[in-house]
mmCIF file of C-alpha atoms in Angstrom:
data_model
loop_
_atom_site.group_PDB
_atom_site.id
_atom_site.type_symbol
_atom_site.label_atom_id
_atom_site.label_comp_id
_atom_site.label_asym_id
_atom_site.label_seq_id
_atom_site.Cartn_x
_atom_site.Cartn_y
_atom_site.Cartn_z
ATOM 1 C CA UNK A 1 17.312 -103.560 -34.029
ATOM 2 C CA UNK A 2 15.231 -105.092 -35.958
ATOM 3 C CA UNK A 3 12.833 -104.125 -39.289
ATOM 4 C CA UNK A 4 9.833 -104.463 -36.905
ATOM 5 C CA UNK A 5 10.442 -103.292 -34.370
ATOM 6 C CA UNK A 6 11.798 -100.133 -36.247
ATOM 7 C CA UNK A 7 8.447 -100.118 -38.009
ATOM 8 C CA UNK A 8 6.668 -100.230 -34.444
ATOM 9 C CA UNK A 9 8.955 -97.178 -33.120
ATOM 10 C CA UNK A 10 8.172 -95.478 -36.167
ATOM 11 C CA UNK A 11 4.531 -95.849 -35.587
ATOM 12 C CA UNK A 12 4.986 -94.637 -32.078
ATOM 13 C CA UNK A 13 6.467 -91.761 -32.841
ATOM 14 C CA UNK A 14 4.070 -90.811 -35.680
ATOM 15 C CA UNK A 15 1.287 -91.447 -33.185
ATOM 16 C CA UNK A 16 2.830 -88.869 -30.532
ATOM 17 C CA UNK A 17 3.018 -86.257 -33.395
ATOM 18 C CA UNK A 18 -0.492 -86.699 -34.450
ATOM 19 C CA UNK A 19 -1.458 -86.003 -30.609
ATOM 20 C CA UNK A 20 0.834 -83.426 -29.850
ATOM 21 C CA UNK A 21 -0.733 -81.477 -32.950
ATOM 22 C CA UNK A 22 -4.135 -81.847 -32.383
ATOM 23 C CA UNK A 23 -3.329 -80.843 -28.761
ATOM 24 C CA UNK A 24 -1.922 -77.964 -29.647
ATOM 25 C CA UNK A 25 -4.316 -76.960 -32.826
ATOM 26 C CA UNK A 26 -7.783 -77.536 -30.019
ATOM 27 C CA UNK A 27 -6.558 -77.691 -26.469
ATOM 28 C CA UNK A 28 -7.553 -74.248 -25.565
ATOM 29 C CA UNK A 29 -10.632 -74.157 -28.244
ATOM 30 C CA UNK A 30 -11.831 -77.684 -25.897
ATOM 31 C CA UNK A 31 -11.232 -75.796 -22.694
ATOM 32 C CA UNK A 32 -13.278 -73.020 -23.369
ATOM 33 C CA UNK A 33 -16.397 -74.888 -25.056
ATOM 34 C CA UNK A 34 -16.343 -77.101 -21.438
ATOM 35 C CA UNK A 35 -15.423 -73.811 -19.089
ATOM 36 C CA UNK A 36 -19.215 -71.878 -20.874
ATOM 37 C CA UNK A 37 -20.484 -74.938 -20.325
ATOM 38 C CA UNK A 38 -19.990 -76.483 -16.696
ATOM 39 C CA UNK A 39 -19.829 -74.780 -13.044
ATOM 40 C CA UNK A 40 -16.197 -73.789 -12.470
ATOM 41 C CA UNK A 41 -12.882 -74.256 -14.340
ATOM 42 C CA UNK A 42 -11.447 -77.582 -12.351
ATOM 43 C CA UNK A 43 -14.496 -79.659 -14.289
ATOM 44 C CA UNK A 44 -13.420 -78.024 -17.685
ATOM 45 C CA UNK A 45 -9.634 -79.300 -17.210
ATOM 46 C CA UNK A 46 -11.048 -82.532 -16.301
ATOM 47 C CA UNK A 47 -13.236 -83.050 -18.786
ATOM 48 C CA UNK A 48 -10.534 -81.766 -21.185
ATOM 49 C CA UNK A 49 -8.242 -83.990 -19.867
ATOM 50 C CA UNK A 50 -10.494 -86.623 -20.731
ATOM 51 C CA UNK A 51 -11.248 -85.493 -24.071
ATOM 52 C CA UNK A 52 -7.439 -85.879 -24.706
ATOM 53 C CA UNK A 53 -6.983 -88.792 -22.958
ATOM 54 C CA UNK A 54 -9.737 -90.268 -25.500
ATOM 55 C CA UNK A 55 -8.215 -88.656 -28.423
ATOM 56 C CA UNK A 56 -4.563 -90.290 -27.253
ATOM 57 C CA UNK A 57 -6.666 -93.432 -27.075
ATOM 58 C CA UNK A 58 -7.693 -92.899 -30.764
ATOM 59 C CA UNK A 59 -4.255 -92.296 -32.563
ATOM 60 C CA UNK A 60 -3.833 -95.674 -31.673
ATOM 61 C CA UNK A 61 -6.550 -96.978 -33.960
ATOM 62 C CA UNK A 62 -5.281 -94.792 -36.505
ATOM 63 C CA UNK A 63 -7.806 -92.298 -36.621
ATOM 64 C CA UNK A 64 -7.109 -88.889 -37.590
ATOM 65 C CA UNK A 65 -7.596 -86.357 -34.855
ATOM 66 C CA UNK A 66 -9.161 -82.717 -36.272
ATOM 67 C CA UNK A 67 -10.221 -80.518 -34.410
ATOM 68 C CA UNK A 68 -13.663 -81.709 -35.545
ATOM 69 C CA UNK A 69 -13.173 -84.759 -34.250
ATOM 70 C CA UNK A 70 -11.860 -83.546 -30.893
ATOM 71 C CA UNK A 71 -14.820 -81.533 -30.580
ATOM 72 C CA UNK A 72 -17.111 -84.667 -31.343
ATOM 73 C CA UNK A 73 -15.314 -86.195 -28.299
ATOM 74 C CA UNK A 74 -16.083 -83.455 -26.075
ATOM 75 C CA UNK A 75 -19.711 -83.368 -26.820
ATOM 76 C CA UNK A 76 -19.972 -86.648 -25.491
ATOM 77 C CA UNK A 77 -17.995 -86.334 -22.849
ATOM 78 C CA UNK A 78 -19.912 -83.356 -21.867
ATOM 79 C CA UNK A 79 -23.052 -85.547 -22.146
ATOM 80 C CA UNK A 80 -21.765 -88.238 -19.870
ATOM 81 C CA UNK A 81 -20.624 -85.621 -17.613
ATOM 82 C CA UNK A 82 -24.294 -83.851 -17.609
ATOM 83 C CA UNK A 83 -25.915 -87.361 -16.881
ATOM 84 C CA UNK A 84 -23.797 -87.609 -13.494
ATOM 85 C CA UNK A 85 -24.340 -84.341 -12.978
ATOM 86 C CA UNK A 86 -28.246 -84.866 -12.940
ATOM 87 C CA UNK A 87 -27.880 -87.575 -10.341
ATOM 88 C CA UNK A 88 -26.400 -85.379 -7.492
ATOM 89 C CA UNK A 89 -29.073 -82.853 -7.830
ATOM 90 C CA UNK A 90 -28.092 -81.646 -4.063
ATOM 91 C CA UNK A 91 -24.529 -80.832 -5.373
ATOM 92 C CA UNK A 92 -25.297 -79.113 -8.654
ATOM 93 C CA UNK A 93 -28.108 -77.211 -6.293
ATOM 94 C CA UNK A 94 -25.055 -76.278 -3.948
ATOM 95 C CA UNK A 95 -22.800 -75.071 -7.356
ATOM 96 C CA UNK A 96 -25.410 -73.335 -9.090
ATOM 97 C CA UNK A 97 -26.048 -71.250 -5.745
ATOM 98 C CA UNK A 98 -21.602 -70.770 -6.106
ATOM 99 C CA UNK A 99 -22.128 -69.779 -9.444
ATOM 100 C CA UNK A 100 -24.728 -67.137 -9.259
ATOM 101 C CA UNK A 101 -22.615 -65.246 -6.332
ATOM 102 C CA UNK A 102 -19.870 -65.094 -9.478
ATOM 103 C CA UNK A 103 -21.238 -63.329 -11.732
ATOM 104 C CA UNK A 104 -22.090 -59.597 -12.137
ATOM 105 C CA UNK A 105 -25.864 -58.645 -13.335
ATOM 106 C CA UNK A 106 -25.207 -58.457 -17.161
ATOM 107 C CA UNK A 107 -24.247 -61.616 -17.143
ATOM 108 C CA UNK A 108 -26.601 -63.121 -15.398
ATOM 109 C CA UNK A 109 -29.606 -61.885 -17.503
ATOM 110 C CA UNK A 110 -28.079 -63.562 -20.372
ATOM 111 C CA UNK A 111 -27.229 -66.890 -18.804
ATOM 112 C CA UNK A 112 -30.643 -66.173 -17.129
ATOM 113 C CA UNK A 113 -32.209 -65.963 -20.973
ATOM 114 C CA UNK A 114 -30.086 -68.828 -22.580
ATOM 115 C CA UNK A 115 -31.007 -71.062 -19.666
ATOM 116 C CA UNK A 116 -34.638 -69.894 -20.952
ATOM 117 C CA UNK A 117 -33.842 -71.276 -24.365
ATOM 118 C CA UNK A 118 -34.331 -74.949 -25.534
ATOM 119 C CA UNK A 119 -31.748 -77.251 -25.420
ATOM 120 C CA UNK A 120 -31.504 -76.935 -29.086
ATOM 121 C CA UNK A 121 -31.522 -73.294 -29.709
ATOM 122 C CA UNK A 122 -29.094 -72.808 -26.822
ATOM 123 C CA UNK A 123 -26.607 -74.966 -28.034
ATOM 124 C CA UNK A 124 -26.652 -73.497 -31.409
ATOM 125 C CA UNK A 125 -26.307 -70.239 -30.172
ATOM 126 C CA UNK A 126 -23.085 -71.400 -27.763
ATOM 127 C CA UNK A 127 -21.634 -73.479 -30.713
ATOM 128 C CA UNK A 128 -22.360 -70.582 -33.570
ATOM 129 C CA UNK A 129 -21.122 -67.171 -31.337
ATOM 130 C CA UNK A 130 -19.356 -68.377 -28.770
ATOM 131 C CA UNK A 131 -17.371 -71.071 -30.067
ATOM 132 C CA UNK A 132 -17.332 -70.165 -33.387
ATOM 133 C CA UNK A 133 -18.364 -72.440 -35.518
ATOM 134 C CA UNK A 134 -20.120 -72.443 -39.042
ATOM 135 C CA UNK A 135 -22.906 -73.646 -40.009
ATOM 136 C CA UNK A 136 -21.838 -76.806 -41.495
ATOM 137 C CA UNK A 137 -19.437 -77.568 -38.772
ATOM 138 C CA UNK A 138 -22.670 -77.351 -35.923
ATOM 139 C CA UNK A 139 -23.928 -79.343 -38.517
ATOM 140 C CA UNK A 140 -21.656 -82.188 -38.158
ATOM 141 C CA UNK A 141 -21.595 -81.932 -34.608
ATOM 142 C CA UNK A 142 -25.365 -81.893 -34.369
ATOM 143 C CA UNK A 143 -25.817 -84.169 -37.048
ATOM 144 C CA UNK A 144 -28.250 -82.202 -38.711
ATOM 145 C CA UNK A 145 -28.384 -80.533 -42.070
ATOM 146 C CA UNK A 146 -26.442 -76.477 -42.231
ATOM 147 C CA UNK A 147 -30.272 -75.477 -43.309
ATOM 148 C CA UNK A 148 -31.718 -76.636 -40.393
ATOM 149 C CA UNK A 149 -28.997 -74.797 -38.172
ATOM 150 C CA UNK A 150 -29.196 -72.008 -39.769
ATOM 151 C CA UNK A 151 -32.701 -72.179 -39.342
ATOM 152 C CA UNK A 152 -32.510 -73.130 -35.344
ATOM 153 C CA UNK A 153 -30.447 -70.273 -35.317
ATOM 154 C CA UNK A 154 -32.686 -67.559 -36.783
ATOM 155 C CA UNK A 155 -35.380 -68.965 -34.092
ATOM 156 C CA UNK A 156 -32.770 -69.352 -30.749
ATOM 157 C CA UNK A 157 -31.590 -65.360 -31.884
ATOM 158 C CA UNK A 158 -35.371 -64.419 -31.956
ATOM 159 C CA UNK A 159 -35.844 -65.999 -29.006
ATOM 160 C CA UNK A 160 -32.985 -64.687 -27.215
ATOM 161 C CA UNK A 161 -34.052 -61.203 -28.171
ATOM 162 C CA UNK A 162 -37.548 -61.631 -26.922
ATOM 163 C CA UNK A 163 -36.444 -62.878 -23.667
ATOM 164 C CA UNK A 164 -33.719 -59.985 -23.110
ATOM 165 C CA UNK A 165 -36.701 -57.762 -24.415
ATOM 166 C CA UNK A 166 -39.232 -58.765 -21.883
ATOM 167 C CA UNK A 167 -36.963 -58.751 -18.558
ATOM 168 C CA UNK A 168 -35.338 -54.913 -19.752
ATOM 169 C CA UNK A 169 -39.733 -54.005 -19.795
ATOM 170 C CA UNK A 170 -39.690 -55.731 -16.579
ATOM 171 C CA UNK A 171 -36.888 -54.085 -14.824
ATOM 172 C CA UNK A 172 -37.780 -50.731 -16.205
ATOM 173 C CA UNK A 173 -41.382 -51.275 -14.559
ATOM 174 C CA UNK A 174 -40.028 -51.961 -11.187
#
C-alpha cells in the first residue's frame, strides 16, 4: 500500500465519521422540522433523505457538517420541494383535503391560525417553539439580524393570539 493511497483511505474514513455524526447529532431534529412542515411523513423521509444525501455530498468538499448547516440544507430543500409542490395544485388540493380528515379540532384551529400568519411570522414561530431554535440561530437561517427575529416574533405571537382570540368569540357566538 502505498503513502497515497493510505492518505486517500484515511480521508475516506474521516469523511464517513463526519457524516455518521452529523447524522446522528440532526437526523431526527431534520425529520421533524420537514414532518410540521409537509402533508404526511413519506415526504419528510424523503426530503430528509435528501438533506443527507446533500450533506454526504458535502463532506466531500470538506465542509463541516453542524447541525446548522444541515438545517440550512433542509430549508432549501424544503423550498425546492414547495416550488413542485405549487405546480400540481390538483394534488396538494387532493392532500390538503387527506390532511384535514387527520387531525382533531384543536389542532386544526391552530394550523387554521398559523396558515393565517405571514410567511414570515409563521416560520419564526415554527423555527422558535417548535423546533427550538434561538434567536440567533433563526437568525442565521433567515439571514436576518436576532433583533429583527425577535422582533418578527413579538408580532407573529400577537398575531397568533389575535387570530385564536377572534375564532374562540366566533365559536362561542354560534
Amino acid at each position: 500500500m502505498s503513502v497515497q493511497s493510505f492518505r486517500k483511505e484515511q480521508r475516506d474514513v474521516d469523511r464517513e465519521k463526519c457524516f455518521l455524526a452529523a447524522h446522528a447529532a440532526g437526523h431526527d431534529r431534520i425529520y421533524r422540522y420537514f414532518r410540521r412542515r409537509t402533508e404526511n411523513a413519506a415526504t419528510a423521509e424523503d426530503l430528509c433523505a435528501e438533506v443527507f444525501r446533500i450533506a454526504w455530498e458535502k463532506t466531500g468538499q470538506e465542509e463541516s457538517l453542524s447541525v446548522m448547516v444541515l438545517f440550512g440544507i433542509a430549508k432549501n430543500v424544503l423550498r425546492n420541494h414547495d416550488r413542485s409542490a405549487s405546480r400540481s395544485a390538483s394534488l396538494l388540493g387532493a392532500l390538503q383535503l387527506e390532511r384535514d380528515h387527520e387531525r382533531n379540532d384543536d389542532d386544526s384551529r391552530i394550523h387554521e391560525a398559523l396558515a393565517r400568519l405571514g410567511p414570515d411570522e409563521r416560520e419564526v414561530l415554527l423555527l422558535t417553539y417548535w423546533d427550538g431554535f434561538s434567536s440567533s440561530e433563526v437568525s442565521d437561517l433567515l439571514n436576518t439580524s436576532a433583533t429583527a427575529v425577535r422582533m418578527r416574533l413579538h408580532r407573529a405571537r400577537k398575531a397568533l393570539g389575535r387570530l385564536l382570540d377572534t375564532e374562540s368569540l366566533s365559536e362561542g357566538a354560534k
